[in-house]
Tab-separated table of C-alpha atoms in Angstrom:
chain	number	residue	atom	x	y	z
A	1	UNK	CA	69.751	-127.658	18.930
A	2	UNK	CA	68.718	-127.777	15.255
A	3	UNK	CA	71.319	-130.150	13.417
A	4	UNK	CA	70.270	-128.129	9.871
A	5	UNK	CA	67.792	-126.305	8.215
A	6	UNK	CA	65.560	-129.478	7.082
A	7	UNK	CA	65.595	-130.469	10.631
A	8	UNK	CA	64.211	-126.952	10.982
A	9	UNK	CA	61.957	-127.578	8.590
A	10	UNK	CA	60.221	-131.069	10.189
A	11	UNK	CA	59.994	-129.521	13.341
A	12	UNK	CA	57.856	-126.200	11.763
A	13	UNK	CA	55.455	-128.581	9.842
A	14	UNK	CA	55.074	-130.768	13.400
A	15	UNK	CA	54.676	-127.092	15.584
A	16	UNK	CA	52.169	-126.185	12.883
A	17	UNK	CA	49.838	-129.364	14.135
A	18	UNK	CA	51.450	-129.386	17.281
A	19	UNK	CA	49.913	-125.634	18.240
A	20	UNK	CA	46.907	-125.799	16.776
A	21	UNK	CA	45.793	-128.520	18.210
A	22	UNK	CA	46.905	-126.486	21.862
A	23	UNK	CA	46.088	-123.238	22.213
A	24	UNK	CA	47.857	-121.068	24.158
A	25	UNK	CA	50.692	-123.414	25.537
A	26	UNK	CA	53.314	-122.529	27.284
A	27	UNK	CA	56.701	-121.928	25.475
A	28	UNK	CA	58.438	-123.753	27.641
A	29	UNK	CA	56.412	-126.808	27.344
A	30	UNK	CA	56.749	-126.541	23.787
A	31	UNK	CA	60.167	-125.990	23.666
A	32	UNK	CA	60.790	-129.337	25.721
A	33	UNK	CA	58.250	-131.371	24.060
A	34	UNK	CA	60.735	-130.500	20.778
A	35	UNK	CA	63.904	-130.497	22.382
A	36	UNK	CA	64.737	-126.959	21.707
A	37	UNK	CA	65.528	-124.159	23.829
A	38	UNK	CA	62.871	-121.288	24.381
A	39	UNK	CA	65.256	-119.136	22.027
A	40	UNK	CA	65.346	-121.599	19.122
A	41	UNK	CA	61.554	-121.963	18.964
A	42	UNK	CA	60.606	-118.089	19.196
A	43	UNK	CA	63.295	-118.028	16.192
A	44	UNK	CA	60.745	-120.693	14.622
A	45	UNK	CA	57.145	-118.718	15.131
A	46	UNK	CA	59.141	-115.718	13.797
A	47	UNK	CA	59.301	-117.536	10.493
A	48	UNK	CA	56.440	-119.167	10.905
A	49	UNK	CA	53.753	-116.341	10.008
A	50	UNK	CA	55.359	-115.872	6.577
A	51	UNK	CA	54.362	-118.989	5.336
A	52	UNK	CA	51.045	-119.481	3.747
A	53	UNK	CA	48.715	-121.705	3.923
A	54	UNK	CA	48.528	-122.292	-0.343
A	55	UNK	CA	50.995	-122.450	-2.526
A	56	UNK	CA	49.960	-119.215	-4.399
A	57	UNK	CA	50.903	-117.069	-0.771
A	58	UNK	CA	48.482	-114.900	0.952
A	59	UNK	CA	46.685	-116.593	3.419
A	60	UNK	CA	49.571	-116.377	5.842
A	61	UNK	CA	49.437	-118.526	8.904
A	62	UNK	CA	48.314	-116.293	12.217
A	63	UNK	CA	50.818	-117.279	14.840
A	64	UNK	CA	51.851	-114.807	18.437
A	65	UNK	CA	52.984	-115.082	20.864
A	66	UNK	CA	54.019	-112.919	24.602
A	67	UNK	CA	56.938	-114.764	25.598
A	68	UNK	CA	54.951	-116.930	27.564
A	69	UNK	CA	52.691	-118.492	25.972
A	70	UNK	CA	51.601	-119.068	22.258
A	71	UNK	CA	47.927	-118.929	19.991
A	72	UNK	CA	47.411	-120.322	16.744
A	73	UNK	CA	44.715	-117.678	15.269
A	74	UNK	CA	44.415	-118.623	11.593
A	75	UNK	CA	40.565	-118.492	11.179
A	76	UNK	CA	39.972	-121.651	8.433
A	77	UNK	CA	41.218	-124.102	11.319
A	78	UNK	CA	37.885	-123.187	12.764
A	79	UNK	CA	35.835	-123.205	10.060
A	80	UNK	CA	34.743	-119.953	9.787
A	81	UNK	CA	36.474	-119.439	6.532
A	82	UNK	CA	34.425	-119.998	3.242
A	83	UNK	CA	35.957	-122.664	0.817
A	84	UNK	CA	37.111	-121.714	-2.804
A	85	UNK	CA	36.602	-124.210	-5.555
A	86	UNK	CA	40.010	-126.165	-6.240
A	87	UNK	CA	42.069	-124.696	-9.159
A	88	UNK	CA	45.591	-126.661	-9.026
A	89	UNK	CA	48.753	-124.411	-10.094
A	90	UNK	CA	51.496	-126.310	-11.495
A	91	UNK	CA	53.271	-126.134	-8.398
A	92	UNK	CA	50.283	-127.402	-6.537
A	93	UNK	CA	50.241	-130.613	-8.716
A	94	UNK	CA	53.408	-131.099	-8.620
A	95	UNK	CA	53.026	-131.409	-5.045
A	96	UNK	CA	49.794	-133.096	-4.869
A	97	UNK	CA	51.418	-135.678	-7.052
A	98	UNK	CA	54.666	-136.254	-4.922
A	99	UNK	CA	52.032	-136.706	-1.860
A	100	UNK	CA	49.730	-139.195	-3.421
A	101	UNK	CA	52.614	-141.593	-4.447
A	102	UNK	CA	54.502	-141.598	-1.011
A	103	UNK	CA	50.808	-142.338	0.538
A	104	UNK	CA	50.523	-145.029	-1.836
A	105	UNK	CA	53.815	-146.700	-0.543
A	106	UNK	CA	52.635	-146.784	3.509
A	107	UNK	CA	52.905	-149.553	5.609
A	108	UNK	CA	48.813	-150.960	6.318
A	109	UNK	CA	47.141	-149.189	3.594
A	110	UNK	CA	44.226	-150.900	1.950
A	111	UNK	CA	44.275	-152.078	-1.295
A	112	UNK	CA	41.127	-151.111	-2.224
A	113	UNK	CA	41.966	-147.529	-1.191
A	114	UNK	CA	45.960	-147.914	-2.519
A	115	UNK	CA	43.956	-148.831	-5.936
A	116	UNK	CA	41.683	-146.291	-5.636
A	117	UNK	CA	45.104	-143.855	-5.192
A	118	UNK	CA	46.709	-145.005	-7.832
A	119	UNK	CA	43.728	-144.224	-10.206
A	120	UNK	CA	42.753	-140.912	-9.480
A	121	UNK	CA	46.849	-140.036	-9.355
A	122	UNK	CA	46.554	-141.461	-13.290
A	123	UNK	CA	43.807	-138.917	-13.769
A	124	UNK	CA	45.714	-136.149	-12.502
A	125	UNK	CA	49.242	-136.894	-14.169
A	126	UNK	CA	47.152	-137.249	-17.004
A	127	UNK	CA	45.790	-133.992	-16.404
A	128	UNK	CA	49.039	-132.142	-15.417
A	129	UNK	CA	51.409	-132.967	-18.571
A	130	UNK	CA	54.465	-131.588	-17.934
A	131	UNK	CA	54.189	-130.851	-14.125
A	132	UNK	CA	53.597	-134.858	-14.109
A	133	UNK	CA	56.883	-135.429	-15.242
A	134	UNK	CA	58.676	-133.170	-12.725
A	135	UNK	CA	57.104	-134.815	-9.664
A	136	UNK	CA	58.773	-138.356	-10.776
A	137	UNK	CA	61.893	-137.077	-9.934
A	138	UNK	CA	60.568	-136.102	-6.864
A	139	UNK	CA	60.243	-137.952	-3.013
A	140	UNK	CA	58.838	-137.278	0.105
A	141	UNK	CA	58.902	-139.322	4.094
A	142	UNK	CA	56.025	-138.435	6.595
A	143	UNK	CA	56.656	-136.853	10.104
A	144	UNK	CA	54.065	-138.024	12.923
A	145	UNK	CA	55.373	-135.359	15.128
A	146	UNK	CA	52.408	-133.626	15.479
A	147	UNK	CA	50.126	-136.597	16.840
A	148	UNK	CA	52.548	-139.215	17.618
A	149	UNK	CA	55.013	-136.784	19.249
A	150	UNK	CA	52.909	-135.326	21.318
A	151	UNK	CA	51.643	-138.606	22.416
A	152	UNK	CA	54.784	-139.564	23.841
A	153	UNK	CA	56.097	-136.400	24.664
A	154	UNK	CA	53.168	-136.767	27.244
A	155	UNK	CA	53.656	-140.775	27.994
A	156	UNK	CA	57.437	-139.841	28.755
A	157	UNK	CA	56.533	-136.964	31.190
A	158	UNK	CA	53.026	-138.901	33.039
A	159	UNK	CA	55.468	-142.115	33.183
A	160	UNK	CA	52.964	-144.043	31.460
A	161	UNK	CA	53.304	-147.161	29.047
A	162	UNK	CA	52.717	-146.865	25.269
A	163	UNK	CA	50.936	-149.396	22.677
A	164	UNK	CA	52.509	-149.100	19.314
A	165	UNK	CA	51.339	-150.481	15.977
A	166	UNK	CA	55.093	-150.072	14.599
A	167	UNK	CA	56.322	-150.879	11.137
A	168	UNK	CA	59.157	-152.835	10.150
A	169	UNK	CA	60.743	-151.975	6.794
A	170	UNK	CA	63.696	-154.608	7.349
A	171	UNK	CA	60.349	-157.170	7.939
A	172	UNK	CA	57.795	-154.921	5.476
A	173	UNK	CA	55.153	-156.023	8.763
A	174	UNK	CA	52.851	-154.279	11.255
A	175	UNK	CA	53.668	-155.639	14.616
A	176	UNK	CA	52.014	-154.152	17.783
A	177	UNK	CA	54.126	-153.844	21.185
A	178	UNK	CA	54.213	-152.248	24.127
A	179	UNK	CA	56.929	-149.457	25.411
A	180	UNK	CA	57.803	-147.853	28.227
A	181	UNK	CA	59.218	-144.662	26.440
A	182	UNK	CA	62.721	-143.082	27.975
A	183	UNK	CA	63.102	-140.394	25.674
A	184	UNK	CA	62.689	-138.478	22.356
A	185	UNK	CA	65.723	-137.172	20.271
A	186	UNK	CA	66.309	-136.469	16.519
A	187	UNK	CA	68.915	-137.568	14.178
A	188	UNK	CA	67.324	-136.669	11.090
A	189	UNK	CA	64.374	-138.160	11.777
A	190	UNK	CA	62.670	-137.830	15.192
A	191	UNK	CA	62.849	-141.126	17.568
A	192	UNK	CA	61.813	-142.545	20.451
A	193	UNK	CA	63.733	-144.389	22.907
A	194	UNK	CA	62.184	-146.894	24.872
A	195	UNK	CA	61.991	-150.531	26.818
A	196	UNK	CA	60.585	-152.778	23.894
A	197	UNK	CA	58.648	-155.894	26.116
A	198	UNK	CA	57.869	-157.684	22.865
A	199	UNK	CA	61.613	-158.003	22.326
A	200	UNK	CA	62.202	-157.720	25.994
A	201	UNK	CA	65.358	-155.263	25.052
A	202	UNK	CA	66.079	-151.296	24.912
A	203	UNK	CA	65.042	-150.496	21.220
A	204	UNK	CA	64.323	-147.199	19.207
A	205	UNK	CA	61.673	-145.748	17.232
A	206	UNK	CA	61.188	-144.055	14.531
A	207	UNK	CA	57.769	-141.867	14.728
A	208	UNK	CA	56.580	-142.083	11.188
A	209	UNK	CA	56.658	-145.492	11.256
A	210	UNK	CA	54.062	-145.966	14.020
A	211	UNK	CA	51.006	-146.754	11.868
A	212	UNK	CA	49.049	-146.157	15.612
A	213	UNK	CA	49.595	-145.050	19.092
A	214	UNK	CA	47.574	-145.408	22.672
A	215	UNK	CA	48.669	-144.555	25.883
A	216	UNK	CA	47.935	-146.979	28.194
A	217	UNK	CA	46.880	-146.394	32.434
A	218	UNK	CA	49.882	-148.563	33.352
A	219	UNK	CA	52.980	-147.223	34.544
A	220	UNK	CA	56.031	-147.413	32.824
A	221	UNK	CA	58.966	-148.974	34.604
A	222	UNK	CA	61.721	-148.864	31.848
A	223	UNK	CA	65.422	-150.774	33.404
A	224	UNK	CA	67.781	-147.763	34.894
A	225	UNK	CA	69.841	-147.690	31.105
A	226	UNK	CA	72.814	-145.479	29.927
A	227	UNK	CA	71.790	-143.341	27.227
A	228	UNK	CA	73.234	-144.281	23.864
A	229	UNK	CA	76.060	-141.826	22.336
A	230	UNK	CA	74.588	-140.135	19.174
A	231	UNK	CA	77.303	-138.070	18.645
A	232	UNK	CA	78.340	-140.445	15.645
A	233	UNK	CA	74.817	-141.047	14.274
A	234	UNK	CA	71.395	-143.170	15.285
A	235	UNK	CA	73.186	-146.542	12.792
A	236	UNK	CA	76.772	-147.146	12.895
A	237	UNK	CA	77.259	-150.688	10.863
A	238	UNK	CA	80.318	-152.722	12.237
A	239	UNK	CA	83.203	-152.312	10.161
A	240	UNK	CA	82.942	-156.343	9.246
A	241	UNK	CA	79.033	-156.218	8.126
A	242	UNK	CA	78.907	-157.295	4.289
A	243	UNK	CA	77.779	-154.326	1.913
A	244	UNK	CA	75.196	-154.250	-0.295
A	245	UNK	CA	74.542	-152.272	-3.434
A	246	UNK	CA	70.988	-151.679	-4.435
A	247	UNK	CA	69.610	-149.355	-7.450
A	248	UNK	CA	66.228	-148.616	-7.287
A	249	UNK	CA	64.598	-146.460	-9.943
A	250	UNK	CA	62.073	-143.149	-9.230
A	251	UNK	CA	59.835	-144.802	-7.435
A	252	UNK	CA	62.247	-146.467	-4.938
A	253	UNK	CA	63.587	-143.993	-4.092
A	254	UNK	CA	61.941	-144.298	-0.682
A	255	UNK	CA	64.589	-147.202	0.321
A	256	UNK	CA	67.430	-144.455	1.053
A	257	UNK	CA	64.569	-142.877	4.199
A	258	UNK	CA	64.043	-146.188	5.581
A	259	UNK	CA	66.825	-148.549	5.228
A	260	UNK	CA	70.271	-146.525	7.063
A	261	UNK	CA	72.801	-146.575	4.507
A	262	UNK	CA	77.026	-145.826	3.704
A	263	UNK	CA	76.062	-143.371	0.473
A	264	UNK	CA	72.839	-142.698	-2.031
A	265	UNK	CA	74.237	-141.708	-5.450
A	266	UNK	CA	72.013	-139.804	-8.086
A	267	UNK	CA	71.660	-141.938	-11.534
A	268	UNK	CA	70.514	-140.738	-14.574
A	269	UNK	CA	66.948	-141.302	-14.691
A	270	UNK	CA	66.340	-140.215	-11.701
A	271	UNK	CA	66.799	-143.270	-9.603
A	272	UNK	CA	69.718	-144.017	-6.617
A	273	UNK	CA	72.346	-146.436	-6.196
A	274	UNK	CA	72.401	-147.346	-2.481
A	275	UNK	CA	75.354	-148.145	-0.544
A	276	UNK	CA	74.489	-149.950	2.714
A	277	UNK	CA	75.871	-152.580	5.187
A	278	UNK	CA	74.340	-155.014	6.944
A	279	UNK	CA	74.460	-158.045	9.038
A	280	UNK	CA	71.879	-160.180	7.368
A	281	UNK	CA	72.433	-159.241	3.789
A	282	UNK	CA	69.851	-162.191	2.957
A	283	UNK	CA	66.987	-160.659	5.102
A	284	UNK	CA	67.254	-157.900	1.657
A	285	UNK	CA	66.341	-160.262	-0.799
A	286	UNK	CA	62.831	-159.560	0.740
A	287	UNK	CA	63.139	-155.465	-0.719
A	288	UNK	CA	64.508	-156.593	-3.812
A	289	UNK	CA	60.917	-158.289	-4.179
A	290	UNK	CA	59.174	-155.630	-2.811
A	291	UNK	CA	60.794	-153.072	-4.850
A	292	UNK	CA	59.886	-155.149	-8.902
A	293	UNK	CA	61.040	-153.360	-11.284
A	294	UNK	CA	61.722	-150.179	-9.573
A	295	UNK	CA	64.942	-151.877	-8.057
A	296	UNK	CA	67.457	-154.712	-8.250
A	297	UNK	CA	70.518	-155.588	-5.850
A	298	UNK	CA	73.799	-155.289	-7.183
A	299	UNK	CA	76.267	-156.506	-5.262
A	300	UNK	CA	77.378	-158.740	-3.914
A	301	UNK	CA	76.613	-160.965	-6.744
A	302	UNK	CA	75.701	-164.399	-4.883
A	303	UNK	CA	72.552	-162.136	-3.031
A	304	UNK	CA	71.860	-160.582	-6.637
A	305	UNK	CA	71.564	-164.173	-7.896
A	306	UNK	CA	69.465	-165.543	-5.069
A	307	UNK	CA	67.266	-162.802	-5.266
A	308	UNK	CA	66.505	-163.014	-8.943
A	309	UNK	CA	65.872	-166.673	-8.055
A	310	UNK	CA	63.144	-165.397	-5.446
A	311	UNK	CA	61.327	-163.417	-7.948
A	312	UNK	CA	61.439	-166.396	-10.829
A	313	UNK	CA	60.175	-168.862	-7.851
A	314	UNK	CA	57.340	-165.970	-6.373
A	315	UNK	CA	56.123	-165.835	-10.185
A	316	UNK	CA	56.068	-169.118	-10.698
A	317	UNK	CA	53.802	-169.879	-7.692
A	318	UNK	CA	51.484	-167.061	-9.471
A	319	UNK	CA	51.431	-168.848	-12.560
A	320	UNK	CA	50.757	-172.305	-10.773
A	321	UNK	CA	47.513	-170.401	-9.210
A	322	UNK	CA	46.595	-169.073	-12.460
């Protein structure tokens, strides 16, 4: 069942990739791979034809379906349709600003290309004025639904083990693992469930943080476990874990998607104060680095002070290079 209308939302931009990439599947095979009922998802390809493939509308999305089964029609995901030269609304760069900044914050990006980013998303602020402005106050997470998803979607029902290239935000590291996969569910975010044997222990997944996925021809043989109750939430911090207060400015505001936290209150300039709990508060000193100037811990104030002493230490060791 769909918790809320941005869940609603993920799951259309995943079914867009999802059913264009398989024409004419089966409703009920979509339905399961999204863990909807048949119902639910003809409500979502009811909506989805009115919505456009531009920001300008027209060019509405070509989606039917017989009950049964379901084609994706729209004739530019063929090729057949003849491209336009690129004239950017100020809605459009608006959103092709918001994009290129969360791209420039992923896990395994090269710098080269994150440089590369960041210059040609100075050109087009540049070029925007006042539509540049607007997007700072803006953020955005990615959804791997519509690859990653359907990956294990299919590991999960062929039994088959997964290799994952997974990213750690707690660790800021690539590490690469094998899963057997038990099951996908959503709690905001879409995860997968599954027998971890790098840490040898039941662990979950969130999909857009697996930088890469393969599915392997060995058979996954995940331990007989009890499913976990959700009914409270994916993170539920013990009541004695110390909290930690973090503000991060516009561009941190990325810390409230991937770090599971109490509260995430709006300041001023269009930054967050974070409210979050955890066991290791020390392990956070390594965000507060991370983050530079767009964020600083607050409390408690012996972590504040130990991270500012990081930062003094990590610049230091620049200088000495220098």
């Amino acid at each position: 069942m769909a918790a809320n209308a941005i869940d609603q939302t993920r799951r259309m931009l995943s079914l867009v990739t999802y059913l264009r990439e398989r024409p004419g599947a089966h409703v009920a095979d979509v339905a399961r791979a999204f863990g909807i009922t048949e119902d639910e998802l003809i409500s979502d390809l009811d909506v989805l034809p009115m919505c456009g493939t531009s920001f300008r509308g027209g060019d509405l999305l070509d989606i039917d379906t017989d009950g049964e089964r379901i084609w994706w029609r729209n004739p530019d995901a063929s090729g057949e349709s003849t491209a336009e030269p690129l004239r950017l609304a100020a809605d459009e760069a608006t959103a092709l600003l918001v994009a290129a900044r969360a791209v420039a914050t992923l896990p395994g990006l090269r710098e080269s290309d994150r440089d590369a980013l960041l210059r040609a998303t100075a050109k087009l602020e540049a070029a925007a004025g006042e539509a540049a402005g607007a997007s700072s106050r803006l953020s955005v997470t990615f959804e791997a639904e519509g690859g990653v998803f359907a990956d294990v979607d299919r590991a999960i029902a062929e039994r088959r083990r997964l290799w994952l290239r997974y990213y750690s935000p707690a660790r800021d590291e690539l590490t690469e693992r094998k899963v057997d996969p038990i099951r996908l569910f959503a709690v905001g975010h879409t995860y997968m469930e599954g027998w971890c044997h790098l840490s040898e222990a039941r662990r979950t997944f969130r999909l857009d943080r697996v930088a890469e996925i393969r599915l392997l021809d060995e058979r996954a043989e995940p331990p007989a476990i009890e499913p976990r109750d959700l009914s409270e939430g994916l993170v539920q911090p013990a009541a004695e874990d110390p909290e930690v207060v973090v503000e991060v400015g516009p561009g941190g505001r990325w810390v409230a998607e991937y770090y599971p936290h109490d509260s995430a209150e709006e300041l001023s300039d269009g930054g967050l104060r974070i409210t979050l709990r955890s066991p290791d508060p020390a392990s956070l000193r390594r965000l507060a680095l991370r983050l530079g100037r767009e964020g600083r811990i607050v409390a408690p104030a012996e972590l504040a002070d130990s991270a500012r002493q990081a930062a003094r230490e990590a610049l230091a060791g620049y200088g000495d290079q220098g």
